[in-house]
CSV table of C-alpha atoms and ligand atoms in Angstrom, one decimal:
chain,number,residue,atom,x,y,z
H,603,MET,CA,2.0,53.9,115.4
H,604,ALA,CA,1.3,50.2,115.7
H,605,ASP,CA,3.6,48.0,113.6
H,606,VAL,CA,2.3,48.1,110.0
H,607,LYS,CA,2.3,44.9,108.1
H,608,PHE,CA,1.7,44.0,104.5
H,609,PRO,CA,-1.7,42.3,104.2
H,610,GLU,CA,-2.0,38.5,104.0
H,611,GLY,CA,-2.1,37.4,100.3
H,612,PHE,CA,-0.2,40.5,99.2
H,613,LEU,CA,0.9,40.0,95.6
H,614,TRP,CA,4.7,40.2,95.5
H,615,GLY,CA,6.2,39.8,92.0
H,616,GLY,CA,7.8,41.6,89.1
H,617,ALA,CA,6.9,43.0,85.7
H,618,ILE,CA,8.1,42.8,82.1
H,619,ALA,CA,6.4,43.6,78.8
H,620,ALA,CA,6.3,41.7,75.5
H,621,ASN,CA,7.9,44.5,73.5
H,622,GLN,CA,11.0,44.7,75.7
H,623,SER,CA,11.6,41.0,76.4
H,624,GLU,CA,10.1,38.5,73.9
H,625,GLY,CA,12.2,39.2,70.8
H,626,ALA,CA,11.3,36.7,68.0
H,627,HIS,CA,9.6,39.6,66.4
H,628,LEU,CA,8.2,37.7,63.4
H,629,ALA,CA,8.0,34.2,64.9
H,630,GLY,CA,4.8,32.2,65.0
H,631,GLY,CA,3.2,34.5,62.5
H,632,LYS,CA,3.6,37.7,64.6
H,633,GLY,CA,3.1,41.0,62.7
H,634,LEU,CA,5.3,44.1,63.1
H,635,THR,CA,4.4,46.5,65.8
H,636,THR,CA,5.3,50.0,66.6
H,637,VAL,CA,8.2,49.1,68.9
H,638,ASP,CA,9.7,47.0,66.1
H,639,MET,CA,10.3,50.2,64.1
H,640,ILE,CA,12.1,52.0,66.9
H,641,PRO,CA,15.9,51.7,66.5
H,642,TYR,CA,18.7,52.1,69.0
H,643,GLY,CA,20.7,55.3,68.6
H,644,GLU,CA,20.1,58.8,67.3
H,645,ASN,CA,17.0,58.0,65.3
H,646,ARG,CA,15.2,56.4,68.3
H,647,MET,CA,13.7,59.5,69.9
H,648,PRO,CA,12.4,61.2,66.8
H,649,ILE,CA,10.6,58.0,65.9
H,650,LYS,CA,9.4,57.2,69.4
H,651,LEU,CA,8.1,60.6,70.0
H,652,GLY,CA,6.1,60.7,66.7
H,653,LEU,CA,8.3,63.4,65.1
H,654,ARG,CA,8.5,61.4,61.8
H,655,ASN,CA,5.5,61.2,59.6
H,656,SER,CA,6.2,57.7,58.4
H,657,VAL,CA,8.5,54.8,59.4
H,658,GLU,CA,10.1,51.9,57.7
H,659,LEU,CA,12.7,49.4,58.7
H,660,ASP,CA,16.2,50.4,57.7
H,661,GLN,CA,18.8,47.6,57.3
H,662,THR,CA,21.5,49.9,58.6
H,663,GLU,CA,19.8,50.3,62.0
H,664,TYR,CA,19.8,48.0,65.0
H,665,TYR,CA,16.3,47.3,66.5
H,666,PRO,CA,16.6,46.0,70.1
H,667,SER,CA,13.0,44.6,70.2
H,668,HIS,CA,13.7,42.1,67.4
H,669,GLN,CA,15.6,39.8,69.7
H,670,ALA,CA,15.3,41.6,73.0
H,671,ILE,CA,16.1,39.0,75.7
H,672,ASP,CA,14.5,36.1,73.8
H,673,PHE,CA,11.9,35.5,76.5
H,674,TYR,CA,9.9,34.0,73.6
H,675,HIS,CA,12.1,30.9,73.7
H,676,ARG,CA,13.3,31.1,77.3
H,677,TYR,CA,10.2,31.7,79.3
H,678,LYS,CA,10.2,28.4,81.0
H,679,GLU,CA,13.7,29.0,82.4
H,680,ASP,CA,12.8,32.6,83.3
H,681,ILE,CA,9.5,31.7,85.0
H,682,ALA,CA,11.3,29.0,87.0
H,683,MET,CA,13.7,31.6,88.3
H,684,LEU,CA,10.9,34.0,89.2
H,685,ALA,CA,9.2,31.1,91.1
H,686,GLU,CA,12.5,30.5,92.9
H,687,MET,CA,12.2,34.0,94.3
H,688,GLY,CA,8.8,33.1,95.5
H,689,PHE,CA,6.8,35.3,93.0
H,690,LYS,CA,3.0,35.3,93.7
H,691,VAL,CA,2.3,37.4,90.6
H,692,PHE,CA,4.0,38.0,87.3
H,693,ARG,CA,3.1,41.1,85.3
H,694,MET,CA,3.6,40.7,81.6
H,695,SER,CA,1.9,41.8,78.4
H,696,ILE,CA,0.4,40.1,75.4
H,697,ALA,CA,1.8,41.4,72.0
H,698,TRP,CA,-1.4,42.3,70.2
H,699,SER,CA,0.3,41.4,66.9
H,700,ARG,CA,0.9,37.8,68.0
H,701,ILE,CA,-2.9,37.3,68.4
H,702,PHE,CA,-3.9,39.5,65.4
H,703,PRO,CA,-0.8,40.0,63.3
H,704,ASN,CA,-2.3,42.9,61.3
H,705,GLY,CA,-4.8,43.9,63.9
H,706,ASP,CA,-7.9,44.0,61.6
H,707,GLU,CA,-8.3,40.2,60.9
H,708,GLU,CA,-11.6,38.5,61.7
H,709,THR,CA,-10.0,35.5,63.3
H,710,PRO,CA,-7.0,35.2,65.6
H,711,ASN,CA,-3.6,33.6,65.0
H,712,GLN,CA,-3.7,30.3,66.9
H,713,ALA,CA,0.1,30.2,67.3
H,714,GLY,CA,-0.1,33.4,69.3
H,715,ILE,CA,-2.8,32.1,71.5
H,716,ASP,CA,-0.9,28.8,72.1
H,717,PHE,CA,2.2,30.7,73.1
H,718,TYR,CA,0.5,32.8,75.8
H,719,ARG,CA,-1.5,29.8,77.0
H,720,SER,CA,1.7,27.9,77.5
H,721,ILE,CA,3.2,30.9,79.5
H,722,PHE,CA,0.1,31.1,81.7
H,723,GLU,CA,0.1,27.3,82.3
H,724,GLU,CA,3.8,27.6,83.3
H,725,CYS,CA,2.8,30.3,85.8
H,726,LYS,CA,0.0,28.1,87.2
H,727,LYS,CA,2.5,25.3,87.8
H,728,TYR,CA,4.2,27.5,90.3
H,729,ASP,CA,1.0,29.2,91.7
H,730,ILE,CA,2.0,32.5,90.1
H,731,GLU,CA,-0.9,34.7,89.2
H,732,PRO,CA,-0.4,36.4,85.8
H,733,LEU,CA,-1.2,40.1,85.7
H,734,VAL,CA,-1.7,40.8,82.0
H,735,THR,CA,-1.4,44.1,80.1
H,736,LEU,CA,-3.3,44.0,76.8
H,737,CYS,CA,-1.4,46.9,75.2
H,738,HIS,CA,2.0,47.8,76.4
H,739,PHE,CA,3.5,50.2,73.9
H,740,ASP,CA,2.9,48.0,70.9
H,741,VAL,CA,0.2,48.7,68.2
H,742,PRO,CA,0.3,46.5,65.1
H,743,MET,CA,2.0,48.4,62.4
H,744,HIS,CA,-0.7,47.5,59.9
H,745,LEU,CA,-3.2,49.5,62.0
H,746,VAL,CA,-0.8,52.4,62.1
H,747,ASN,CA,-0.2,52.5,58.3
H,748,GLU,CA,-3.8,51.6,57.2
H,749,TYR,CA,-5.9,53.5,59.8
H,750,GLY,CA,-3.6,56.0,61.5
H,751,SER,CA,-3.8,54.0,64.7
H,752,TRP,CA,-5.8,55.4,67.6
H,753,ARG,CA,-6.7,58.6,65.8
H,754,ASN,CA,-9.2,56.4,64.0
H,755,ARG,CA,-12.4,55.3,65.8
H,756,LYS,CA,-12.2,51.9,64.1
H,757,MET,CA,-9.5,51.0,66.5
H,758,ILE,CA,-12.1,50.6,69.2
H,759,SER,CA,-13.6,47.6,67.5
H,760,PHE,CA,-10.2,46.1,66.6
H,761,PHE,CA,-9.2,46.4,70.2
H,762,GLU,CA,-12.5,45.0,71.4
H,763,ARG,CA,-12.1,41.9,69.2
H,764,TYR,CA,-8.5,41.4,70.4
H,765,ALA,CA,-9.4,41.8,74.1
H,766,ARG,CA,-12.4,39.5,73.8
H,767,THR,CA,-10.3,36.9,72.2
H,768,CYS,CA,-7.8,37.1,75.1
H,769,PHE,CA,-10.5,37.0,77.8
H,770,GLU,CA,-12.1,34.0,76.2
H,771,ALA,CA,-8.9,32.1,75.3
H,772,PHE,CA,-7.3,32.6,78.8
H,773,ASP,CA,-10.4,32.4,80.9
H,774,GLY,CA,-9.6,30.5,84.1
H,775,LEU,CA,-5.9,31.2,83.6
H,776,VAL,CA,-5.8,34.9,84.0
H,777,LYS,CA,-8.0,37.1,86.2
H,778,TYR,CA,-6.0,40.3,86.6
H,779,TRP,CA,-6.0,42.5,83.5
H,780,LEU,CA,-4.7,46.0,82.6
H,781,THR,CA,-6.0,47.7,79.5
H,782,PHE,CA,-3.3,50.2,78.4
H,783,ASN,CA,0.1,50.6,79.9
H,784,GLU,CA,0.8,54.1,81.1
H,785,ILE,CA,-2.1,55.5,79.1
H,786,ASN,CA,-1.0,59.1,79.9
H,787,ILE,CA,2.3,58.6,78.1
H,788,LEU,CA,0.7,59.0,74.8
H,789,LEU,CA,0.7,62.8,75.4
H,790,ALA,CA,4.5,62.9,75.7
H,791,SER,CA,5.4,60.0,73.4
H,792,PRO,CA,2.6,59.6,70.9
H,793,PHE,CA,4.2,57.0,68.6
H,794,SER,CA,5.5,54.5,71.2
H,795,GLY,CA,2.5,55.3,73.4
H,796,ALA,CA,-0.3,55.0,70.8
H,797,GLY,CA,1.1,54.6,67.3
H,798,LEU,CA,0.5,58.2,66.4
H,799,MET,CA,2.4,60.1,63.7
H,800,PHE,CA,1.6,63.5,62.4
H,801,GLN,CA,1.4,65.4,59.1
H,802,GLU,CA,2.8,68.9,58.7
H,803,GLY,CA,0.4,71.5,60.1
H,804,GLU,CA,-1.8,69.1,62.1
H,805,ASN,CA,-3.0,70.1,65.6
H,806,LYS,CA,-1.2,67.5,67.5
H,807,ASP,CA,-3.2,68.1,70.6
H,808,GLN,CA,-6.4,67.5,68.7
H,809,ILE,CA,-5.1,64.1,67.4
H,810,LYS,CA,-3.7,63.1,70.8
H,811,TYR,CA,-6.8,63.8,72.8
H,812,GLN,CA,-9.0,62.2,70.1
H,813,ALA,CA,-6.8,59.1,70.3
H,814,ALA,CA,-7.0,59.3,74.0
H,815,HIS,CA,-10.8,59.4,73.8
H,816,HIS,CA,-10.8,56.3,71.6
H,817,GLU,CA,-8.5,54.5,74.0
H,818,LEU,CA,-10.7,55.5,77.0
H,819,VAL,CA,-13.8,54.2,75.3
H,820,ALA,CA,-12.0,51.0,74.2
H,821,SER,CA,-10.7,50.5,77.8
H,822,ALA,CA,-14.2,50.9,79.3
H,823,LEU,CA,-15.8,48.6,76.7
H,824,VAL,CA,-13.4,45.8,77.3
H,825,THR,CA,-13.7,46.3,81.0
H,826,LYS,CA,-17.4,45.6,80.6
H,827,ILE,CA,-16.7,42.6,78.4
H,828,ALA,CA,-14.1,41.2,80.9
H,829,HIS,CA,-16.7,41.3,83.6
H,830,GLU,CA,-19.4,39.7,81.4
H,831,ILE,CA,-17.1,36.9,80.4
H,832,ASN,CA,-16.1,36.1,83.9
H,833,PRO,CA,-17.3,38.1,87.0
H,834,ASN,CA,-14.1,37.2,88.7
H,835,ASN,CA,-12.0,39.2,86.2
H,836,GLN,CA,-10.5,42.3,87.7
H,837,VAL,CA,-9.5,45.1,85.4
H,838,GLY,CA,-7.2,48.0,86.1
H,839,CYS,CA,-6.1,51.1,84.5
H,840,MET,CA,-2.4,52.0,84.4
H,841,LEU,CA,-1.0,55.4,85.1
H,842,ALA,CA,2.6,56.6,84.7
H,843,GLY,CA,2.6,58.0,88.2
H,844,GLY,CA,4.6,60.4,90.2
H,845,ASN,CA,3.2,63.6,91.6
H,846,PHE,CA,4.4,67.0,90.5
H,847,TYR,CA,5.7,69.1,93.4
H,848,PRO,CA,5.5,72.9,93.1
H,849,TYR,CA,9.0,74.2,92.8
H,850,SER,CA,8.2,76.8,95.4
H,851,CYS,CA,5.2,77.9,97.5
H,852,LYS,CA,4.5,80.7,95.0
H,853,PRO,CA,0.8,80.3,94.2
H,854,GLU,CA,1.6,80.3,90.5
H,855,ASP,CA,4.0,77.3,91.0
H,856,VAL,CA,1.4,75.5,93.0
H,857,PHE,CA,-1.2,76.0,90.4
H,858,THR,CA,1.1,74.8,87.6
H,859,ALA,CA,1.9,71.7,89.6
H,860,MET,CA,-1.8,71.0,90.0
H,861,GLN,CA,-2.3,71.4,86.2
H,862,LYS,CA,0.6,69.1,85.4
H,863,ASP,CA,-0.8,66.5,87.7
H,864,ARG,CA,-4.2,66.9,86.0
H,865,GLU,CA,-2.6,66.2,82.5
H,866,ASN,CA,-1.8,62.7,83.8
H,867,LEU,CA,-4.7,62.1,86.1
H,868,PHE,CA,-7.2,63.2,83.4
H,869,PHE,CA,-7.0,59.6,82.0
H,870,ILE,CA,-7.5,57.9,85.3
H,871,ASP,CA,-10.3,60.3,86.2
H,872,VAL,CA,-12.2,59.0,83.3
H,873,GLN,CA,-11.3,55.3,83.8
H,874,SER,CA,-12.0,55.4,87.5
H,875,ARG,CA,-15.0,57.7,87.6
H,876,GLY,CA,-16.7,57.0,84.3
H,877,TYR,CA,-16.9,60.5,82.9
H,878,TYR,CA,-14.7,63.4,81.8
H,879,PRO,CA,-13.5,65.6,84.7
H,880,SER,CA,-14.9,69.2,84.9
H,881,TYR,CA,-11.5,70.8,84.1
H,882,ALA,CA,-11.2,68.9,80.8
H,883,GLN,CA,-13.3,71.4,78.7
H,884,LYS,CA,-11.0,74.3,79.6
H,885,VAL,CA,-8.0,72.2,78.6
H,886,PHE,CA,-9.6,71.4,75.3
H,887,ASN,CA,-10.6,75.0,74.7
H,888,ASP,CA,-7.1,76.2,75.4
H,889,LYS,CA,-5.6,73.7,73.0
H,890,ASN,CA,-8.2,74.1,70.3
H,891,VAL,CA,-9.4,70.5,70.7
H,892,VAL,CA,-12.9,69.6,69.7
H,893,LEU,CA,-13.6,65.9,70.4
H,894,ASP,CA,-15.8,63.7,68.3
H,895,ILE,CA,-17.7,62.0,71.1
H,896,HIS,CA,-20.5,59.6,70.1
H,897,GLU,CA,-23.7,59.5,72.1
H,898,GLU,CA,-23.1,55.9,73.2
H,899,ASP,CA,-19.6,56.7,74.5
H,900,HIS,CA,-21.0,58.3,77.6
H,901,GLU,CA,-22.7,55.1,78.6
H,902,ILE,CA,-19.7,53.0,77.7
H,903,LEU,CA,-17.4,55.1,79.8
H,904,LYS,CA,-19.5,54.3,82.9
H,905,HIS,CA,-17.8,50.9,83.0
H,906,THR,CA,-15.1,51.8,85.4
H,907,VAL,CA,-12.0,49.9,86.4
H,908,ASP,CA,-11.8,47.7,89.5
H,909,PHE,CA,-8.4,48.9,90.7
H,910,ILE,CA,-5.9,51.6,90.0
H,911,SER,CA,-2.5,50.4,88.9
H,912,PHE,CA,0.4,52.7,88.4
H,913,SER,CA,4.1,53.0,87.8
H,914,TYR,CA,6.3,55.0,90.1
H,915,TYR,CA,9.9,55.7,89.5
H,916,ALA,CA,10.3,59.3,90.5
H,917,SER,CA,8.4,62.4,91.6
H,918,ARG,CA,8.3,65.4,89.3
H,919,CYS,CA,8.6,69.1,89.9
H,920,ALA,CA,6.9,72.1,88.2
H,921,SER,CA,7.1,75.9,88.2
H,922,ALA,CA,5.1,78.6,86.4
H,923,ASP,CA,8.2,79.4,84.3
H,924,MET,CA,9.3,75.9,83.3
H,925,ASN,CA,10.5,75.8,79.7
H,926,GLU,CA,12.8,73.8,77.4
H,927,GLY,CA,15.9,75.2,79.0
H,928,ASN,CA,15.2,74.4,82.7
H,929,THR,CA,13.5,71.0,82.4
H,930,SER,CA,14.7,67.5,81.9
H,931,GLU,CA,12.9,64.2,81.3
H,932,ALA,CA,12.4,61.1,83.4
H,933,ASN,CA,10.1,58.6,81.7
H,934,VAL,CA,9.5,61.2,78.9
H,935,VAL,CA,7.7,63.5,81.3
H,936,LYS,CA,9.3,67.0,81.5
H,937,SER,CA,10.2,68.2,85.0
H,938,ILE,CA,12.2,70.9,86.7
H,939,LYS,CA,15.2,69.4,88.6
H,940,ASN,CA,14.4,69.1,92.3
H,941,PRO,CA,17.4,70.3,94.2
H,942,HIS,CA,16.5,68.3,97.3
H,943,LEU,CA,16.7,64.8,95.7
H,944,PRO,CA,19.5,62.6,94.4
H,945,ALA,CA,19.1,61.1,90.9
H,946,SER,CA,20.0,57.9,89.1
H,947,ASP,CA,22.7,57.8,86.4
H,948,TRP,CA,19.9,58.6,83.9
H,949,GLY,CA,18.8,61.6,85.9
H,950,TRP,CA,15.6,60.1,87.3
H,951,VAL,CA,15.2,61.4,90.9
H,952,ILE,CA,15.1,59.0,93.7
H,953,ASP,CA,12.2,59.9,96.1
H,954,PRO,CA,10.7,57.1,98.1
H,955,GLN,CA,8.5,59.5,100.1
H,956,GLY,CA,7.1,60.6,96.7
H,957,LEU,CA,5.7,57.1,96.4
H,958,ARG,CA,3.8,57.5,99.7
H,959,ILE,CA,2.6,61.0,98.5
H,960,THR,CA,1.5,59.6,95.1
H,961,MET,CA,-0.3,56.7,96.7
H,962,ASN,CA,-2.2,59.0,99.1
H,963,THR,CA,-3.2,61.3,96.2
H,964,LEU,CA,-4.5,58.4,94.1
H,965,TYR,CA,-6.4,56.8,97.0
H,966,ASP,CA,-7.9,60.1,98.2
H,967,ARG,CA,-9.0,60.8,94.6
H,968,TYR,CA,-10.4,57.4,93.6
H,969,GLN,CA,-11.0,55.3,96.7
H,970,LYS,CA,-10.2,52.1,94.8
H,971,PRO,CA,-7.5,49.6,95.6
H,972,LEU,CA,-4.0,50.4,94.3
H,973,PHE,CA,-1.5,48.1,92.6
H,974,LEU,CA,2.1,49.3,92.2
H,975,VAL,CA,2.9,47.6,88.9
H,976,GLU,CA,6.3,49.2,88.1
H,977,ASN,CA,9.0,50.6,90.2
H,978,GLY,CA,12.8,50.2,90.2
H,979,LEU,CA,16.2,51.6,89.6
H,980,GLY,CA,17.8,51.5,86.1
H,981,ALA,CA,21.5,51.1,86.7
H,982,LYS,CA,24.7,49.7,85.2
H,983,ASP,CA,25.7,46.4,86.8
H,984,VAL,CA,29.2,45.0,87.1
H,985,ILE,CA,30.1,41.3,87.1
H,986,GLU,CA,32.9,40.9,89.6
H,987,ALA,CA,35.9,38.6,89.1
H,988,ASN,CA,34.2,35.9,91.2
H,989,GLY,CA,31.1,36.1,89.0
H,990,GLU,CA,28.9,38.0,91.6
H,991,ILE,CA,26.8,41.0,90.9
H,992,ASN,CA,26.5,43.0,94.0
H,993,ASP,CA,23.8,45.5,93.2
H,994,ASN,CA,23.5,47.1,96.6
H,995,TYR,CA,22.3,50.4,95.0
H,996,ARG,CA,19.3,48.5,93.6
H,997,ILE,CA,18.5,46.8,97.0
H,998,ASP,CA,18.7,50.2,98.7
H,999,TYR,CA,16.3,51.8,96.2
H,1000,LEU,CA,13.8,49.0,96.5
H,1001,ARG,CA,14.1,48.7,100.3
H,1002,GLU,CA,13.3,52.4,100.6
H,1003,HIS,CA,10.3,52.1,98.3
H,1004,VAL,CA,9.0,49.0,100.1
H,1005,GLU,CA,9.2,51.0,103.3
H,1006,ALA,CA,7.3,53.9,101.7
H,1007,MET,CA,4.6,51.4,100.6
H,1008,LYS,CA,4.4,50.2,104.1
H,1009,ASP,CA,4.0,53.7,105.3
H,1010,ALA,CA,1.2,54.3,102.8
H,1011,ILE,CA,-0.5,51.1,103.9
H,1012,GLY,CA,-0.3,52.5,107.5
H,1013,ASP,CA,-2.0,55.6,106.1
H,1014,GLY,CA,-5.0,53.4,105.4
H,1015,ILE,CA,-4.4,52.6,101.7
H,1016,PRO,CA,-5.3,49.2,100.3
H,1017,LEU,CA,-2.5,48.0,98.2
H,1018,MET,CA,-3.0,44.8,96.2
H,1019,GLY,CA,0.6,44.1,95.2
H,1020,TYR,CA,4.0,45.1,94.0
H,1021,THR,CA,5.6,44.2,90.7
H,1022,PRO,CA,9.0,45.9,90.4
H,1023,TRP,CA,9.9,46.7,86.8
H,1024,GLY,CA,12.2,44.6,84.7
H,1025,CYS,CA,12.5,41.8,87.3
H,1026,ILE,CA,14.7,40.2,84.6
H,1027,ASP,CA,16.9,42.6,82.7
H,1028,LEU,CA,15.3,43.8,79.5
H,1029,VAL,CA,15.5,46.5,76.8
H,1030,ALA,CA,14.9,50.0,78.2
H,1031,ALA,CA,11.9,51.6,76.7
H,1032,SER,CA,13.3,55.1,76.6
H,1033,THR,CA,16.8,54.6,75.3
H,1034,GLY,CA,16.7,51.1,73.9
H,1035,GLU,CA,19.7,50.2,76.0
H,1036,MET,CA,20.3,46.9,77.7
H,1037,SER,CA,22.9,48.5,80.0
H,1038,LYS,CA,20.1,50.3,81.8
H,1039,ARG,CA,19.3,47.3,84.0
H,1040,TYR,CA,16.4,46.9,86.5
H,1041,GLY,CA,16.5,43.1,87.1
H,1042,PHE,CA,17.1,40.7,89.9
H,1043,ILE,CA,18.2,38.5,87.1
H,1044,TYR,CA,21.1,39.6,84.9
H,1045,VAL,CA,20.9,38.9,81.1
H,1046,ASP,CA,24.1,38.7,79.2
H,1047,ARG,CA,23.4,41.1,76.3
H,1048,ASP,CA,24.8,44.5,75.5
H,1049,ASP,CA,23.3,47.6,73.9
H,1050,LEU,CA,24.2,46.4,70.4
H,1051,GLY,CA,22.8,42.9,70.8
H,1052,ASN,CA,26.0,41.0,71.6
H,1053,GLY,CA,26.1,38.4,74.3
H,1054,THR,CA,25.1,34.9,75.2
H,1055,LEU,CA,21.7,35.8,76.7
H,1056,ASN,CA,22.6,33.7,79.7
H,1057,ARG,CA,20.8,34.5,82.9
H,1058,MET,CA,22.6,35.1,86.3
H,1059,ARG,CA,21.2,35.8,89.8
H,1060,LYS,CA,22.2,39.2,91.2
H,1061,LYS,CA,22.5,39.9,95.0
H,1062,SER,CA,19.1,41.6,94.8
H,1063,PHE,CA,17.6,38.2,93.7
H,1064,TYR,CA,18.4,36.7,97.1
H,1065,TRP,CA,17.4,39.9,98.9
H,1066,TYR,CA,14.0,40.0,97.2
H,1067,LYS,CA,13.4,36.3,97.9
H,1068,LYS,CA,13.7,37.0,101.6
H,1069,VAL,CA,11.4,40.0,101.3
H,1070,ILE,CA,8.7,37.9,99.7
H,1071,ALA,CA,9.2,35.0,102.1
H,1072,SER,CA,8.8,37.3,105.1
H,1073,ASN,CA,5.9,39.2,103.5
H,1074,GLY,CA,7.9,42.4,103.6
H,1075,GLU,CA,9.1,42.1,107.2
H,1076,CYS,CA,12.7,41.3,106.4
H,1077,LEU,CA,14.2,44.1,104.4
H,1078,ASP,CA,17.9,43.9,105.4
X,2239,BG6,C1,7.7,52.6,81.9
X,2239,BG6,C2,7.3,51.6,81.0
X,2239,BG6,O1,7.5,53.8,81.2
X,2239,BG6,O2,9.0,52.7,82.4
X,2239,BG6,C3,8.3,50.5,80.8
X,2239,BG6,O3,6.0,51.1,81.2
X,2239,BG6,C4,9.6,51.1,80.8
X,2239,BG6,O4,8.0,49.9,79.5
X,2239,BG6,C5,9.8,51.6,82.2
X,2239,BG6,O5,10.6,50.2,80.5
X,2239,BG6,C6,11.2,52.1,82.6
X,2239,BG6,O6,11.7,53.0,81.6
X,2239,BG6,P1,13.1,52.8,80.8
X,2239,BG6,O7,13.1,53.8,79.8
X,2239,BG6,O8,14.1,52.9,81.8
X,2239,BG6,O9,13.0,51.4,80.3
């Protein structure tokens, strides 16, 4: 095969999210969001997964999002370091509750707008294109407590007002937008994913899929608005990606893997094609789900996304007899352990070829440009006596995944860009740890919030700088 190259103008960069980096959780008039209620430690998972029917702050708990890595005060220093690596794009998110602290106000909070405007201007200074997620795991808590979050149809208009405010306020500074981060994660992690909590005896599937419907309508509606406000705006959906492999070639395993993939692709099917997939009705029947779909929703859903963005950390594996006992979780999605693949210290399998497979699946299915907006290895880093951080394991992981992207480009797939996750160390979404690090830039902070917050360049920083400078040619 002829030598495959990354396209000219390929968007190399990195990704973070407000809820895991900004800290300053009440500064500038910001309201509390879902993630601010999720502590570190044993109560984390029950809250995150929506197993509690109410949440309140508890003074005896440590909440990692409240300070995180203090990006709120240090963004200039941080963006300068990203620029030093040669970033062309910087994926970040806006905290909804900085713009609308409660979520249901008529007018936005100017301090929040000013904060993000200043970040985008800083990016512009270095010719870095922002890629902005409107909702990355943070729903204003007032909307959760007052309205039940996305189970309530009113959320569509609150989100519409928020999104319109952002599109107007940052017009000319931002053109790449994502609506909901990893929209499919709401099925596995309803509170962190969509602010959902449940009362005793409720049909959780009914609530989750109704919430999903509201998000899908909201996503399509704001896609339309983004295009109306500026036809140059490009809006993407965002899938927590990674194909399910059948555990064996038993037809039952193959069928189960297909169904598991559909659970996730269901969301993207709607966002990319503009209507519910044919298999959806059977899923709803099986789960006793009856959706409240308004007549106008069908029209709204026709406003589809411009590109398909996705995260890829690991592939997954399914068999017809998967159960609590033989599955584990990577990124809260249950999977059978694949005996052919190594895994990270957190049990997430390492499978670069799975990225090529996932990309082929997505492009075959949607025929829209792809954007890999999260990928990386969560690992513990060690600062050596001479002050160096030699994260060769991270370089190896990323190199293999860049090679897989190249292979996929060779397969004929248009890929817009690559933003590895946590380009600067930040709080892990699953565990709340700081010690699960992804970054090219080390942040001095531990799992309990101790540390100077100083930033240091890792070996991978210099490696990635060369990758970007050579447009993916130099991977040594
Ligand atoms: C994705 C999220 O699920 O995976 C990120 O969009 C998250 O917010 C990332 O941080 C990695 O997961 P974790 O749990 O290692 O932080």
